PDB file of C-alpha atoms and ligand atoms in Angstrom:
ATOM      1  CA  MET A 215       4.844   4.229 -23.376  1.00  0.00           C
ATOM      2  CA  CYS A 216       2.261   7.033 -23.617  1.00  0.00           C
ATOM      3  CA  HIS A 217      -0.122   6.227 -20.759  1.00  0.00           C
ATOM      4  CA  LYS A 218       2.181   5.180 -17.955  1.00  0.00           C
ATOM      5  CA  THR A 219       0.030   6.726 -15.205  1.00  0.00           C
ATOM      6  CA  GLN A 220      -3.048   4.870 -16.357  1.00  0.00           C
ATOM      7  CA  PHE A 221      -1.174   1.640 -17.056  1.00  0.00           C
ATOM      8  CA  THR A 222       0.597   1.327 -13.707  1.00  0.00           C
ATOM      9  CA  SER A 223      -2.614   1.979 -11.815  1.00  0.00           C
ATOM     10  CA  TRP A 224      -4.754  -0.223 -14.109  1.00  0.00           C
ATOM     11  CA  GLU A 225      -2.402  -3.109 -13.264  1.00  0.00           C
ATOM     12  CA  LYS A 226      -3.615  -2.909  -9.670  1.00  0.00           C
ATOM     13  CA  THR A 227      -7.338  -2.934 -10.487  1.00  0.00           C
ATOM     14  CA  VAL A 228      -9.688  -5.922 -10.277  1.00  0.00           C
ATOM     15  CA  HIS A 229     -10.102  -5.650 -14.051  1.00  0.00           C
ATOM     16  CA  ALA A 230      -6.436  -6.538 -14.565  1.00  0.00           C
ATOM     17  CA  LYS A 231      -6.915  -9.666 -12.454  1.00  0.00           C
ATOM     18  CA  ALA A 232     -10.262 -10.745 -13.890  1.00  0.00           C
ATOM     19  CA  THR A 233      -8.942 -13.870 -15.632  1.00  0.00           C
ATOM     20  CA  GLU A 234      -6.959 -15.259 -12.709  1.00  0.00           C
ATOM     21  CA  ASN A 235      -9.867 -14.535 -10.354  1.00  0.00           C
ATOM     22  CA  ALA A 236     -12.351 -16.359 -12.607  1.00  0.00           C
ATOM     23  CA  LYS A 237     -10.014 -19.345 -12.762  1.00  0.00           C
ATOM     24  CA  ALA A 238      -9.823 -19.394  -8.974  1.00  0.00           C
ATOM     25  CA  ALA A 239     -13.626 -19.299  -8.575  1.00  0.00           C
ATOM     26  CA  THR A 240     -14.982 -21.891  -6.193  1.00  0.00           C
ATOM     27  CA  ASP A 241     -18.714 -21.407  -6.808  1.00  0.00           C
ATOM     28  CA  ARG A 242     -18.570 -21.599 -10.638  1.00  0.00           C
ATOM     29  CA  THR A 243     -16.494 -23.692 -13.019  1.00  0.00           C
ATOM     30  CA  PHE A 244     -14.086 -21.749 -15.187  1.00  0.00           C
ATOM     31  CA  GLY A 245     -14.410 -22.276 -18.947  1.00  0.00           C
ATOM     32  CA  ALA A 246     -14.281 -20.505 -22.299  1.00  0.00           C
ATOM     33  CA  GLU A 247     -17.728 -18.976 -21.653  1.00  0.00           C
ATOM     34  CA  CYS A 248     -16.211 -16.806 -18.906  1.00  0.00           C
ATOM     35  CA  LEU A 249     -13.639 -15.152 -21.172  1.00  0.00           C
ATOM     36  CA  PRO A 250     -15.778 -12.602 -23.050  1.00  0.00           C
ATOM     37  CA  CYS A 251     -16.092 -10.686 -19.749  1.00  0.00           C
ATOM     38  CA  HIS A 252     -13.059 -11.981 -17.858  1.00  0.00           C
ATOM     39  CA  ALA A 253     -10.424 -11.535 -20.580  1.00  0.00           C
ATOM     40  CA  THR A 254      -9.730  -9.245 -23.517  1.00  0.00           C
ATOM     41  CA  ASN A 255      -9.731 -11.479 -26.544  1.00  0.00           C
ATOM     42  CA  ALA A 256     -12.032 -14.382 -25.650  1.00  0.00           C
ATOM     43  CA  ASP A 257      -8.563 -15.823 -25.398  1.00  0.00           C
ATOM     44  CA  GLU A 258      -6.312 -16.181 -22.373  1.00  0.00           C
ATOM     45  CA  ALA A 259      -3.421 -14.739 -24.409  1.00  0.00           C
ATOM     46  CA  MET A 260      -4.756 -11.326 -23.312  1.00  0.00           C
ATOM     47  CA  PRO A 261      -5.720 -11.900 -19.704  1.00  0.00           C
ATOM     48  CA  GLY A 262      -7.727  -9.442 -17.666  1.00  0.00           C
ATOM     49  CA  VAL A 263     -10.081  -6.692 -18.803  1.00  0.00           C
ATOM     50  CA  GLN A 264      -7.476  -4.637 -20.638  1.00  0.00           C
ATOM     51  CA  CYS A 265      -7.629  -1.048 -21.929  1.00  0.00           C
ATOM     52  CA  GLU A 266      -9.267  -1.943 -25.204  1.00  0.00           C
ATOM     53  CA  MET A 267     -12.316  -3.487 -23.543  1.00  0.00           C
ATOM     54  CA  CYS A 268     -13.278  -0.021 -22.328  1.00  0.00           C
ATOM     55  CA  HIS A 269     -11.534   2.202 -24.890  1.00  0.00           C
ATOM     56  CA  GLY A 270     -12.030   0.308 -28.152  1.00  0.00           C
ATOM     57  CA  PRO A 271      -9.424  -1.473 -30.279  1.00  0.00           C
ATOM     58  CA  GLY A 272      -6.328   0.715 -30.492  1.00  0.00           C
ATOM     59  CA  SER A 273      -4.862  -0.517 -33.749  1.00  0.00           C
ATOM     60  CA  ASP A 274      -6.495   2.281 -35.749  1.00  0.00           C
ATOM     61  CA  TYR A 275      -6.049   5.167 -33.310  1.00  0.00           C
ATOM     62  CA  LYS A 276      -2.684   4.434 -31.686  1.00  0.00           C
ATOM     63  CA  LYS A 277      -0.668   6.425 -34.235  1.00  0.00           C
ATOM     64  CA  MET A 278       0.758   9.504 -32.494  1.00  0.00           C
ATOM     65  CA  SER A 279      -0.647  11.894 -35.095  1.00  0.00           C
ATOM     66  CA  VAL A 280      -4.133  10.457 -34.574  1.00  0.00           C
ATOM     67  CA  MET A 281      -3.922  10.078 -30.796  1.00  0.00           C
ATOM     68  CA  LYS A 282      -2.936  13.742 -30.343  1.00  0.00           C
ATOM     69  CA  ASP A 283      -6.247  14.859 -31.800  1.00  0.00           C
ATOM     70  CA  ARG A 284      -9.144  13.610 -29.711  1.00  0.00           C
ATOM     71  CA  ALA A 285     -11.775  14.057 -32.431  1.00  0.00           C
ATOM     72  CA  GLU A 286      -9.563  12.268 -34.917  1.00  0.00           C
ATOM     73  CA  ALA A 287      -8.893   9.465 -32.403  1.00  0.00           C
ATOM     74  CA  GLU A 288     -12.613   9.018 -31.760  1.00  0.00           C
ATOM     75  CA  ALA A 289     -13.225   8.912 -35.500  1.00  0.00           C
ATOM     76  CA  ASN A 290     -10.719   6.036 -35.593  1.00  0.00           C
ATOM     77  CA  GLY A 291     -12.326   3.989 -32.856  1.00  0.00           C
ATOM     78  CA  LEU A 292     -11.256   5.531 -29.540  1.00  0.00           C
ATOM     79  CA  VAL A 293     -14.083   5.007 -27.035  1.00  0.00           C
ATOM     80  CA  ILE A 294     -14.596   7.390 -24.119  1.00  0.00           C
ATOM     81  CA  PRO A 295     -16.360   4.894 -21.869  1.00  0.00           C
ATOM     82  CA  THR A 296     -20.037   5.553 -21.159  1.00  0.00           C
ATOM     83  CA  GLN A 297     -22.560   3.694 -19.004  1.00  0.00           C
ATOM     84  CA  GLU A 298     -23.216   1.373 -21.966  1.00  0.00           C
ATOM     85  CA  THR A 299     -19.532   0.344 -21.997  1.00  0.00           C
ATOM     86  CA  CYS A 300     -19.831  -0.956 -18.430  1.00  0.00           C
ATOM     87  CA  ASP A 301     -23.269  -2.523 -19.022  1.00  0.00           C
ATOM     88  CA  ARG A 302     -21.850  -4.952 -21.591  1.00  0.00           C
ATOM     89  CA  CYS A 303     -20.349  -6.989 -18.763  1.00  0.00           C
ATOM     90  CA  HIS A 304     -22.048  -5.515 -15.695  1.00  0.00           C
ATOM     91  CA  ASP A 305     -25.509  -6.447 -16.967  1.00  0.00           C
ATOM     92  CA  GLY A 306     -27.144  -7.121 -13.607  1.00  0.00           C
ATOM     93  CA  LYS A 307     -27.791 -10.793 -14.371  1.00  0.00           C
ATOM     94  CA  ASP A 308     -26.504 -13.824 -12.453  1.00  0.00           C
ATOM     95  CA  HIS A 309     -23.399 -12.759 -10.467  1.00  0.00           C
ATOM     96  CA  ARG A 310     -22.881  -9.631 -12.607  1.00  0.00           C
ATOM     97  CA  LYS A 311     -23.838  -6.698 -10.396  1.00  0.00           C
ATOM     98  CA  LYS A 312     -24.721  -3.423 -12.096  1.00  0.00           C
ATOM     99  CA  VAL A 313     -22.300  -0.518 -11.703  1.00  0.00           C
ATOM    100  CA  ILE A 314     -22.869   3.212 -12.153  1.00  0.00           C
ATOM    101  CA  ARG A 315     -19.984   4.537 -14.238  1.00  0.00           C
ATOM    102  CA  ASP A 316     -20.059   8.041 -12.739  1.00  0.00           C
ATOM    103  CA  GLU A 317     -19.839   6.711  -9.183  1.00  0.00           C
ATOM    104  CA  GLN A 318     -16.795   4.588 -10.029  1.00  0.00           C
ATOM    105  CA  LEU A 319     -14.573   7.218 -11.650  1.00  0.00           C
ATOM    106  CA  GLU A 320     -12.538   7.785  -8.472  1.00  0.00           C
ATOM    107  CA  ASN A 321     -12.506   4.074  -7.556  1.00  0.00           C
ATOM    108  CA  LYS A 322      -8.868   3.068  -7.939  1.00  0.00           C
ATOM    109  CA  ASN A 323      -9.829  -0.558  -7.442  1.00  0.00           C
ATOM    110  CA  ALA A 324     -11.838  -0.468 -10.673  1.00  0.00           C
ATOM    111  CA  ILE A 325     -10.700   2.457 -12.886  1.00  0.00           C
ATOM    112  CA  HIS A 326      -7.094   3.544 -13.319  1.00  0.00           C
ATOM    113  CA  VAL A 327      -5.833   6.751 -11.768  1.00  0.00           C
ATOM    114  CA  PHE A 328      -6.349   9.751 -14.016  1.00  0.00           C
ATOM    115  CA  LYS A 329      -3.609  12.063 -15.114  1.00  0.00           C
ATOM    116  CA  ASN A 330      -5.658  15.223 -14.939  1.00  0.00           C
ATOM    117  CA  ARG A 331      -7.829  14.661 -11.871  1.00  0.00           C
TER     118      ARG A 331
HETATM  119  C1  HEC B 573     -21.458 -11.424 -19.121  1.00  0.00           C
HETATM  120  C2  HEC B 573     -20.198 -11.187 -18.418  1.00  0.00           C
HETATM  121  C3  HEC B 573     -19.640 -12.239 -17.477  1.00  0.00           C
HETATM  122  C4  HEC B 573     -19.492 -13.585 -17.686  1.00  0.00           C
HETATM  123  C5  HEC B 573     -19.851 -14.391 -18.927  1.00  0.00           C
HETATM  124  C6  HEC B 573     -18.880 -14.129 -16.483  1.00  0.00           C
HETATM  125  N1  HEC B 573     -18.651 -13.118 -15.585  1.00  0.00           N
HETATM  126 FE1  HEC B 573     -17.798 -13.318 -13.709  1.00  0.00          FE
HETATM  127  N2  HEC B 573     -18.063 -11.310 -13.385  1.00  0.00           N
HETATM  128  C7  HEC B 573     -18.617 -10.431 -14.284  1.00  0.00           C
HETATM  129  C8  HEC B 573     -18.711  -9.127 -13.653  1.00  0.00           C
HETATM  130  C9  HEC B 573     -19.261  -7.871 -14.304  1.00  0.00           C
HETATM  131  C10 HEC B 573     -18.208  -9.265 -12.340  1.00  0.00           C
HETATM  132  C11 HEC B 573     -18.110  -8.187 -11.263  1.00  0.00           C
HETATM  133  C12 HEC B 573     -19.362  -8.269 -10.430  1.00  0.00           C
HETATM  134  C13 HEC B 573     -19.320  -7.344  -9.221  1.00  0.00           C
HETATM  135  O1  HEC B 573     -19.730  -6.197  -9.350  1.00  0.00           O
HETATM  136  O2  HEC B 573     -18.859  -7.772  -8.154  1.00  0.00           O
HETATM  137  C14 HEC B 573     -17.791 -10.659 -12.211  1.00  0.00           C
HETATM  138  C15 HEC B 573     -17.226 -11.206 -11.062  1.00  0.00           C
HETATM  139  C16 HEC B 573     -16.751 -12.488 -10.951  1.00  0.00           C
HETATM  140  C17 HEC B 573     -16.016 -12.996  -9.823  1.00  0.00           C
HETATM  141  C18 HEC B 573     -15.629 -12.210  -8.562  1.00  0.00           C
HETATM  142  C19 HEC B 573     -16.823 -11.867  -7.726  1.00  0.00           C
HETATM  143  C20 HEC B 573     -17.691 -13.050  -7.344  1.00  0.00           C
HETATM  144  O3  HEC B 573     -18.924 -13.021  -7.639  1.00  0.00           O
HETATM  145  O4  HEC B 573     -17.190 -14.033  -6.761  1.00  0.00           O
HETATM  146  C21 HEC B 573     -15.719 -14.309 -10.088  1.00  0.00           C
HETATM  147  C22 HEC B 573     -14.945 -15.268  -9.198  1.00  0.00           C
HETATM  148  C23 HEC B 573     -16.286 -14.621 -11.396  1.00  0.00           C
HETATM  149  N3  HEC B 573     -16.908 -13.469 -11.880  1.00  0.00           N
HETATM  150  C24 HEC B 573     -16.201 -15.847 -12.033  1.00  0.00           C
HETATM  151  C25 HEC B 573     -16.773 -16.143 -13.268  1.00  0.00           C
HETATM  152  C26 HEC B 573     -16.673 -17.446 -13.903  1.00  0.00           C
HETATM  153  C27 HEC B 573     -15.946 -18.652 -13.335  1.00  0.00           C
HETATM  154  C28 HEC B 573     -17.354 -17.340 -15.096  1.00  0.00           C
HETATM  155  C29 HEC B 573     -17.614 -18.427 -16.121  1.00  0.00           C
HETATM  156  C30 HEC B 573     -18.258 -19.640 -15.624  1.00  0.00           C
HETATM  157  C31 HEC B 573     -17.859 -15.970 -15.200  1.00  0.00           C
HETATM  158  N4  HEC B 573     -17.491 -15.291 -14.066  1.00  0.00           N
HETATM  159  C32 HEC B 573     -18.571 -15.462 -16.281  1.00  0.00           C
HETATM  160  C33 HEC B 573     -19.007 -10.692 -15.591  1.00  0.00           C
HETATM  161  C34 HEC B 573     -19.087 -11.948 -16.161  1.00  0.00           C
HETATM  162  C1  HEC B 574     -12.958  -0.631 -16.816  1.00  0.00           C
HETATM  163  C2  HEC B 574     -12.841   0.293 -17.924  1.00  0.00           C
HETATM  164  C3  HEC B 574     -11.514   0.924 -18.238  1.00  0.00           C
HETATM  165  C4  HEC B 574     -10.325   0.277 -18.499  1.00  0.00           C
HETATM  166  C5  HEC B 574     -10.057  -1.214 -18.467  1.00  0.00           C
HETATM  167  C6  HEC B 574      -9.388   1.317 -18.843  1.00  0.00           C
HETATM  168  N1  HEC B 574      -9.969   2.540 -18.773  1.00  0.00           N
HETATM  169 FE1  HEC B 574      -9.133   4.326 -19.297  1.00  0.00          FE
HETATM  170  N2  HEC B 574     -10.854   5.324 -18.753  1.00  0.00           N
HETATM  171  C7  HEC B 574     -11.990   4.695 -18.283  1.00  0.00           C
HETATM  172  C8  HEC B 574     -12.973   5.718 -17.912  1.00  0.00           C
HETATM  173  C9  HEC B 574     -14.352   5.455 -17.346  1.00  0.00           C
HETATM  174  C10 HEC B 574     -12.370   6.974 -18.213  1.00  0.00           C
HETATM  175  C11 HEC B 574     -12.974   8.360 -18.000  1.00  0.00           C
HETATM  176  C12 HEC B 574     -13.628   8.905 -19.217  1.00  0.00           C
HETATM  177  C13 HEC B 574     -14.246  10.258 -18.906  1.00  0.00           C
HETATM  178  O1  HEC B 574     -13.521  11.142 -18.451  1.00  0.00           O
HETATM  179  O2  HEC B 574     -15.439  10.376 -19.115  1.00  0.00           O
HETATM  180  C14 HEC B 574     -11.037   6.678 -18.753  1.00  0.00           C
HETATM  181  C15 HEC B 574     -10.114   7.641 -19.185  1.00  0.00           C
HETATM  182  C16 HEC B 574      -8.878   7.378 -19.747  1.00  0.00           C
HETATM  183  C17 HEC B 574      -7.944   8.375 -20.260  1.00  0.00           C
HETATM  184  C18 HEC B 574      -8.148   9.890 -20.300  1.00  0.00           C
HETATM  185  C19 HEC B 574      -8.120  10.544 -18.968  1.00  0.00           C
HETATM  186  C20 HEC B 574      -6.821  10.480 -18.174  1.00  0.00           C
HETATM  187  O3  HEC B 574      -6.092  11.456 -18.081  1.00  0.00           O
HETATM  188  O4  HEC B 574      -6.520   9.418 -17.592  1.00  0.00           O
HETATM  189  C21 HEC B 574      -6.845   7.696 -20.715  1.00  0.00           C
HETATM  190  C22 HEC B 574      -5.601   8.283 -21.345  1.00  0.00           C
HETATM  191  C23 HEC B 574      -7.075   6.275 -20.461  1.00  0.00           C
HETATM  192  N3  HEC B 574      -8.328   6.114 -19.888  1.00  0.00           N
HETATM  193  C24 HEC B 574      -6.185   5.267 -20.775  1.00  0.00           C
HETATM  194  C25 HEC B 574      -6.327   3.919 -20.413  1.00  0.00           C
HETATM  195  C26 HEC B 574      -5.291   2.912 -20.571  1.00  0.00           C
HETATM  196  C27 HEC B 574      -3.911   3.154 -21.185  1.00  0.00           C
HETATM  197  C28 HEC B 574      -5.808   1.733 -20.094  1.00  0.00           C
HETATM  198  C29 HEC B 574      -5.135   0.374 -19.948  1.00  0.00           C
HETATM  199  C30 HEC B 574      -3.824   0.365 -19.292  1.00  0.00           C
HETATM  200  C31 HEC B 574      -7.181   2.009 -19.664  1.00  0.00           C
HETATM  201  N4  HEC B 574      -7.445   3.349 -19.857  1.00  0.00           N
HETATM  202  C32 HEC B 574      -8.056   1.065 -19.180  1.00  0.00           C
HETATM  203  C33 HEC B 574     -12.214   3.349 -18.187  1.00  0.00           C
HETATM  204  C34 HEC B 574     -11.273   2.346 -18.392  1.00  0.00           C
HETATM  205  C1  HEC B 575     -15.186  -6.702 -20.557  1.00  0.00           C
HETATM  206  C2  HEC B 575     -16.049  -6.742 -19.381  1.00  0.00           C
HETATM  207  C3  HEC B 575     -16.071  -5.558 -18.441  1.00  0.00           C
HETATM  208  C4  HEC B 575     -16.241  -4.223 -18.745  1.00  0.00           C
HETATM  209  C5  HEC B 575     -16.429  -3.585 -20.117  1.00  0.00           C
HETATM  210  C6  HEC B 575     -16.244  -3.536 -17.480  1.00  0.00           C
HETATM  211  N1  HEC B 575     -16.055  -4.404 -16.452  1.00  0.00           N
HETATM  212 FE1  HEC B 575     -15.962  -3.976 -14.453  1.00  0.00          FE
HETATM  213  N2  HEC B 575     -15.576  -5.915 -14.034  1.00  0.00           N
HETATM  214  C7  HEC B 575     -15.532  -6.943 -14.947  1.00  0.00           C
HETATM  215  C8  HEC B 575     -15.189  -8.173 -14.282  1.00  0.00           C
HETATM  216  C9  HEC B 575     -15.027  -9.542 -14.941  1.00  0.00           C
HETATM  217  C10 HEC B 575     -15.029  -7.863 -12.918  1.00  0.00           C
HETATM  218  C11 HEC B 575     -14.663  -8.818 -11.784  1.00  0.00           C
HETATM  219  C12 HEC B 575     -13.170  -8.838 -11.660  1.00  0.00           C
HETATM  220  C13 HEC B 575     -12.752  -9.733 -10.525  1.00  0.00           C
HETATM  221  O1  HEC B 575     -13.291  -9.628  -9.406  1.00  0.00           O
HETATM  222  O2  HEC B 575     -11.820 -10.505 -10.758  1.00  0.00           O
HETATM  223  C14 HEC B 575     -15.280  -6.427 -12.791  1.00  0.00           C
HETATM  224  C15 HEC B 575     -15.227  -5.718 -11.597  1.00  0.00           C
HETATM  225  C16 HEC B 575     -15.594  -4.394 -11.443  1.00  0.00           C
HETATM  226  C17 HEC B 575     -15.713  -3.688 -10.181  1.00  0.00           C
HETATM  227  C18 HEC B 575     -15.412  -4.270  -8.813  1.00  0.00           C
HETATM  228  C19 HEC B 575     -16.654  -4.847  -8.201  1.00  0.00           C
HETATM  229  C20 HEC B 575     -16.437  -5.271  -6.774  1.00  0.00           C
HETATM  230  O3  HEC B 575     -17.438  -5.628  -6.127  1.00  0.00           O
HETATM  231  O4  HEC B 575     -15.282  -5.266  -6.303  1.00  0.00           O
HETATM  232  C21 HEC B 575     -16.118  -2.414 -10.458  1.00  0.00           C
HETATM  233  C22 HEC B 575     -16.444  -1.290  -9.458  1.00  0.00           C
HETATM  234  C23 HEC B 575     -16.249  -2.303 -11.902  1.00  0.00           C
HETATM  235  N3  HEC B 575     -15.913  -3.532 -12.443  1.00  0.00           N
HETATM  236  C24 HEC B 575     -16.629  -1.154 -12.578  1.00  0.00           C
HETATM  237  C25 HEC B 575     -16.673  -1.035 -13.974  1.00  0.00           C
HETATM  238  C26 HEC B 575     -16.997   0.194 -14.665  1.00  0.00           C
HETATM  239  C27 HEC B 575     -17.343   1.498 -13.978  1.00  0.00           C
HETATM  240  C28 HEC B 575     -16.959  -0.097 -16.005  1.00  0.00           C
HETATM  241  C29 HEC B 575     -17.212   0.837 -17.162  1.00  0.00           C
HETATM  242  C30 HEC B 575     -16.409   2.063 -17.223  1.00  0.00           C
HETATM  243  C31 HEC B 575     -16.577  -1.492 -16.143  1.00  0.00           C
HETATM  244  N4  HEC B 575     -16.432  -2.016 -14.891  1.00  0.00           N
HETATM  245  C32 HEC B 575     -16.416  -2.155 -17.351  1.00  0.00           C
HETATM  246  C33 HEC B 575     -15.774  -6.837 -16.293  1.00  0.00           C
HETATM  247  C34 HEC B 575     -15.950  -5.660 -16.996  1.00  0.00           C
END
């Protein structure tokens, strides 16, 4: 409702398709151990790397009064993604190539389109 620009573009990113792509893998066998990085809830009920994986759990900051105030939102768990956010999954081990956050900001295949850029 609030972040339509980001949502409609996020839907087209590889992150949104991370669960289905892991299931379709031919070189590795899909299982529960894939879900911490290839889903949102270690549970296929929330497939793909959804907003909260990068921005923190929204239940405490989604109230309009909180969301309107960035400092207040951050105090209630809103994460402005840093390099460390990406490194949780993109740790450089096995098939997980490292990414540089700054270089990916305009990459519509990975990060949603921004409203103010
Ligand atoms: C610790 C986090 C993590 C785990 C666990 C993990 N992945 Fe991944 N996976 C990633 C990341 C990050 C990428 C993106 C890598 C890149 O930059 O291309 C990726 C990419 C992929 C891709 C697409 C690119 C490719 O290499 O083919 C497939 C398919 C995949 N993973 C399958 C799996 C399967 C199946 C499992 C479980 C057996 C799994 N992954 C477990 C983080 C993880
Ligand atoms: C792969 C990580 C990732 C995912 C998933 C993600 N975002 Fe973001 N988001 C970012 C990054 C990185 C920024 C830029 C932060 C900065 O400016 O330093 C950002 C910025 C934003 C902003 C502020 C800037 C703007 O105008 O766009 C909003 C709002 C936002 N994201 C909403 C969302 C929503 C809603 C979703 C899910 C539909 C989502 N994000 C999913 C990484 C992500
Ligand atoms: C919860 C785990 C997770 C987080 C956090 C995460 N990613 Fe990813 N990312 C993945 C997975 C899994 C894939 C592979 C998706 C696929 O191919 O299906 C991926 C794919 C990508 C790709 C595409 C790689 C390629 O070769 O096509 C880029 C670029 C990327 N991520 C950048 C980022 C950036 C930048 C951040 C931090 C702002 C971030 N990711 C945060 C899990 C994550």
